[in-house]
C-alpha positions as semicolon CSV with decimal commas, in nm:
position;residue;x (nm);y (nm);z (nm)
1;N;0,000;0,000;0,000
2;N;0,286;0,239;0,079
3;A;0,445;0,174;-0,262
4;L;0,112;0,225;-0,436
5;T;0,052;0,553;-0,251
6;T;0,404;0,670;-0,337
7;L;0,358;0,586;-0,706
8;Q;0,020;0,758;-0,715
9;G;0,175;1,068;-0,559
10;I;0,459;1,070;-0,813
11;A;0,217;1,024;-1,101
12;T;-0,012;1,298;-0,973
13;Y;0,238;1,564;-0,873
14;D;0,574;1,491;-1,036
15;R;0,479;1,396;-1,391
16;D;0,316;1,567;-1,685
17;K;-0,048;1,480;-1,730
18;I;-0,128;1,292;-2,047
19;T;-0,473;1,325;-2,198
20;V;-0,615;1,006;-2,343
21;F;-0,867;1,059;-2,621
22;N;-1,154;0,855;-2,761
23;R;-1,133;0,829;-3,143
24;V;-1,041;1,196;-3,210
25;G;-0,783;1,413;-3,035
26;R;-0,592;1,735;-3,086
27;H;-0,224;1,804;-3,024
28;K;-0,108;2,160;-3,086
29;N;-0,275;2,260;-3,416
30;T;-0,323;1,909;-3,549
31;I;-0,624;1,677;-3,520
32;Y;-0,568;1,302;-3,502
33;Y;-0,842;1,056;-3,594
34;D;-0,778;0,706;-3,462
35;I;-0,862;0,449;-3,731
36;G;-0,883;0,192;-3,452
37;D;-0,671;-0,075;-3,617
38;G;-0,381;-0,021;-3,378
39;T;-0,162;0,108;-3,659
40;H;-0,305;0,408;-3,844
41;V;-0,425;0,758;-3,765
42;V;-0,555;1,026;-3,996
43;V;-0,358;1,344;-3,940
44;I;-0,549;1,665;-4,017
45;D;-0,373;2,001;-4,018
46;K;-0,368;2,331;-4,208
47;D;-0,213;2,157;-4,508
48;G;-0,483;1,890;-4,543
49;W;-0,488;1,529;-4,428
50;S;-0,264;1,225;-4,443
51;I;-0,245;0,876;-4,299
52;D;0,038;0,804;-4,058
53;S;0,144;0,528;-3,824
54;S;0,299;0,754;-3,560
55;C;0,097;0,974;-3,332
56;P;0,187;1,198;-3,036
57;V;-0,149;1,144;-2,862
58;Y;-0,296;0,839;-2,690
59;F;-0,635;0,684;-2,753
60;N;-0,867;0,467;-2,549
61;R;-1,004;0,173;-2,740
62;F;-1,313;-0,009;-2,624
63;S;-1,423;-0,358;-2,723
64;H;-1,733;-0,231;-2,907
65;Q;-1,533;0,001;-3,135
66;K;-1,478;-0,109;-3,493
67;P;-1,188;0,006;-3,706
68;Q;-1,267;0,279;-3,954
69;I;-1,187;0,217;-4,319
70;L;-0,883;0,402;-4,446
71;P;-0,986;0,715;-4,638
72;K;-0,895;0,762;-5,000
73;R;-0,828;1,088;-5,180
74;G;-1,059;1,226;-5,444
75;G;-1,390;1,157;-5,276
76;N;-1,684;1,390;-5,247
77;L;-1,861;1,406;-4,911
78;E;-2,190;1,491;-5,083
79;E;-2,200;1,140;-5,233
80;I;-2,305;1,005;-4,892
81;L;-2,638;1,189;-4,930
82;A;-2,747;0,932;-5,191
83;F;-2,779;0,681;-4,906
84;M;-2,992;0,908;-4,689
85;N;-3,362;0,981;-4,705
86;V;-3,322;1,359;-4,691
87;Q;-3,481;1,577;-4,958
88;D;-3,450;1,934;-4,830
89;Q;-3,128;2,112;-4,941
90;Q;-3,088;2,293;-4,607
91;Q;-3,120;1,964;-4,419
92;K;-2,861;1,805;-4,647
93;L;-2,623;2,092;-4,575
94;L;-2,690;2,052;-4,202
95;I;-2,603;1,682;-4,214
96;L;-2,282;1,743;-4,412
97;T;-2,183;2,017;-4,168
98;F;-2,260;1,787;-3,875
99;L;-2,028;1,523;-4,020
100;V;-1,737;1,764;-4,059
101;V;-1,783;1,940;-3,726
102;S;-1,814;1,606;-3,545
103;L;-1,447;1,543;-3,616
104;I;-1,331;1,859;-3,439
105;P;-1,262;1,724;-3,092
106;D;-1,264;2,024;-2,862
107;I;-1,549;2,252;-2,960
108;P;-1,908;2,266;-2,840
109;R;-2,147;2,111;-3,089
110;A;-2,518;2,114;-3,139
111;M;-2,708;1,792;-3,097
112;L;-2,851;1,649;-3,417
113;V;-3,218;1,565;-3,364
114;L;-3,400;1,371;-3,632
115;H;-3,776;1,354;-3,651
116;G;-4,015;1,205;-3,900
117;D;-4,282;0,945;-3,952
118;Q;-4,228;0,582;-3,861
119;G;-4,041;0,415;-4,144
120;S;-3,882;0,736;-4,273
121;A;-3,528;0,594;-4,225
122;K;-3,426;0,799;-3,921
123;S;-3,245;0,501;-3,767
124;S;-3,081;0,420;-4,100
125;L;-2,952;0,776;-4,122
126;L;-2,812;0,751;-3,769
127;R;-2,636;0,424;-3,855
128;I;-2,471;0,584;-4,159
129;L;-2,354;0,883;-3,955
130;R;-2,228;0,652;-3,682
131;E;-2,021;0,447;-3,929
132;M;-1,864;0,763;-4,068
133;I;-1,781;0,923;-3,733
134;D;-1,731;0,648;-3,475
135;P;-1,792;0,293;-3,605
136;S;-1,915;0,055;-3,338
137;Q;-2,054;-0,294;-3,299
138;V;-2,334;-0,114;-3,114
139;P;-2,444;0,127;-3,385
140;L;-2,735;0,282;-3,196
141;L;-2,793;0,310;-2,823
142;T;-3,121;0,286;-2,643
143;P;-3,223;0,585;-2,434
144;P;-3,046;0,572;-2,095
145;D;-3,240;0,510;-1,777
146;S;-3,013;0,719;-1,556
147;I;-2,747;0,986;-1,556
148;R;-2,494;0,717;-1,463
149;E;-2,583;0,520;-1,777
150;L;-2,559;0,835;-1,992
151;V;-2,214;0,909;-1,849
152;Q;-2,111;0,550;-1,930
153;F;-2,231;0,593;-2,289
154;A;-2,051;0,923;-2,328
155;S;-1,724;0,794;-2,183
156;H;-1,711;0,485;-2,408
157;H;-1,830;0,640;-2,735
158;Y;-1,684;0,938;-2,917
159;A;-2,030;1,009;-3,056
160;V;-2,346;0,897;-2,878
161;F;-2,630;0,805;-3,113
162;L;-2,959;0,747;-2,930
163;D;-3,236;0,576;-3,124
164;N;-3,610;0,604;-3,058
165;L;-3,573;0,875;-2,796
166;S;-3,932;0,998;-2,759
167;T;-3,876;1,210;-2,450
168;L;-3,585;1,337;-2,248
169;S;-3,625;1,369;-1,874
170;V;-3,531;1,696;-1,709
171;S;-3,247;1,529;-1,515
172;L;-3,093;1,376;-1,828
173;S;-3,140;1,700;-2,020
174;D;-2,939;1,884;-1,755
């Protein structure tokens, strides 16, 4: 116990703190997106993006997380809209903006709320967004029963996608 207490004290007071990220992290002016394969990260900076195998930041990896596919140059983000049941041009722009902004790790973001009739592909849209941002074996989460469960979701997922959320209690909203 004495050794453990000593080591905890050294780690707390005598060493630099290291932030561990979930899927996306920033170091200086560079964003790192963890592919999740244990080898690759996407490096995003003022000059564009590249794929690298070295990274100055650390990432948590959870058993539910799936590796992301490696990106290829020359794509067009708007092509993803062909797989989504969205007709309105402003809503399409909102979804594309949501995708891009979701990969900026340290800014406040608005919550994307989808509504529509039963069978209008809201869950399908969420699954597509989830695969693009934070692929998981658990693509959609059920609404949490407690704040503790919501905190668990948020700590193990870079992006929390709740499906069939009809209401949000005041305590969870806070």
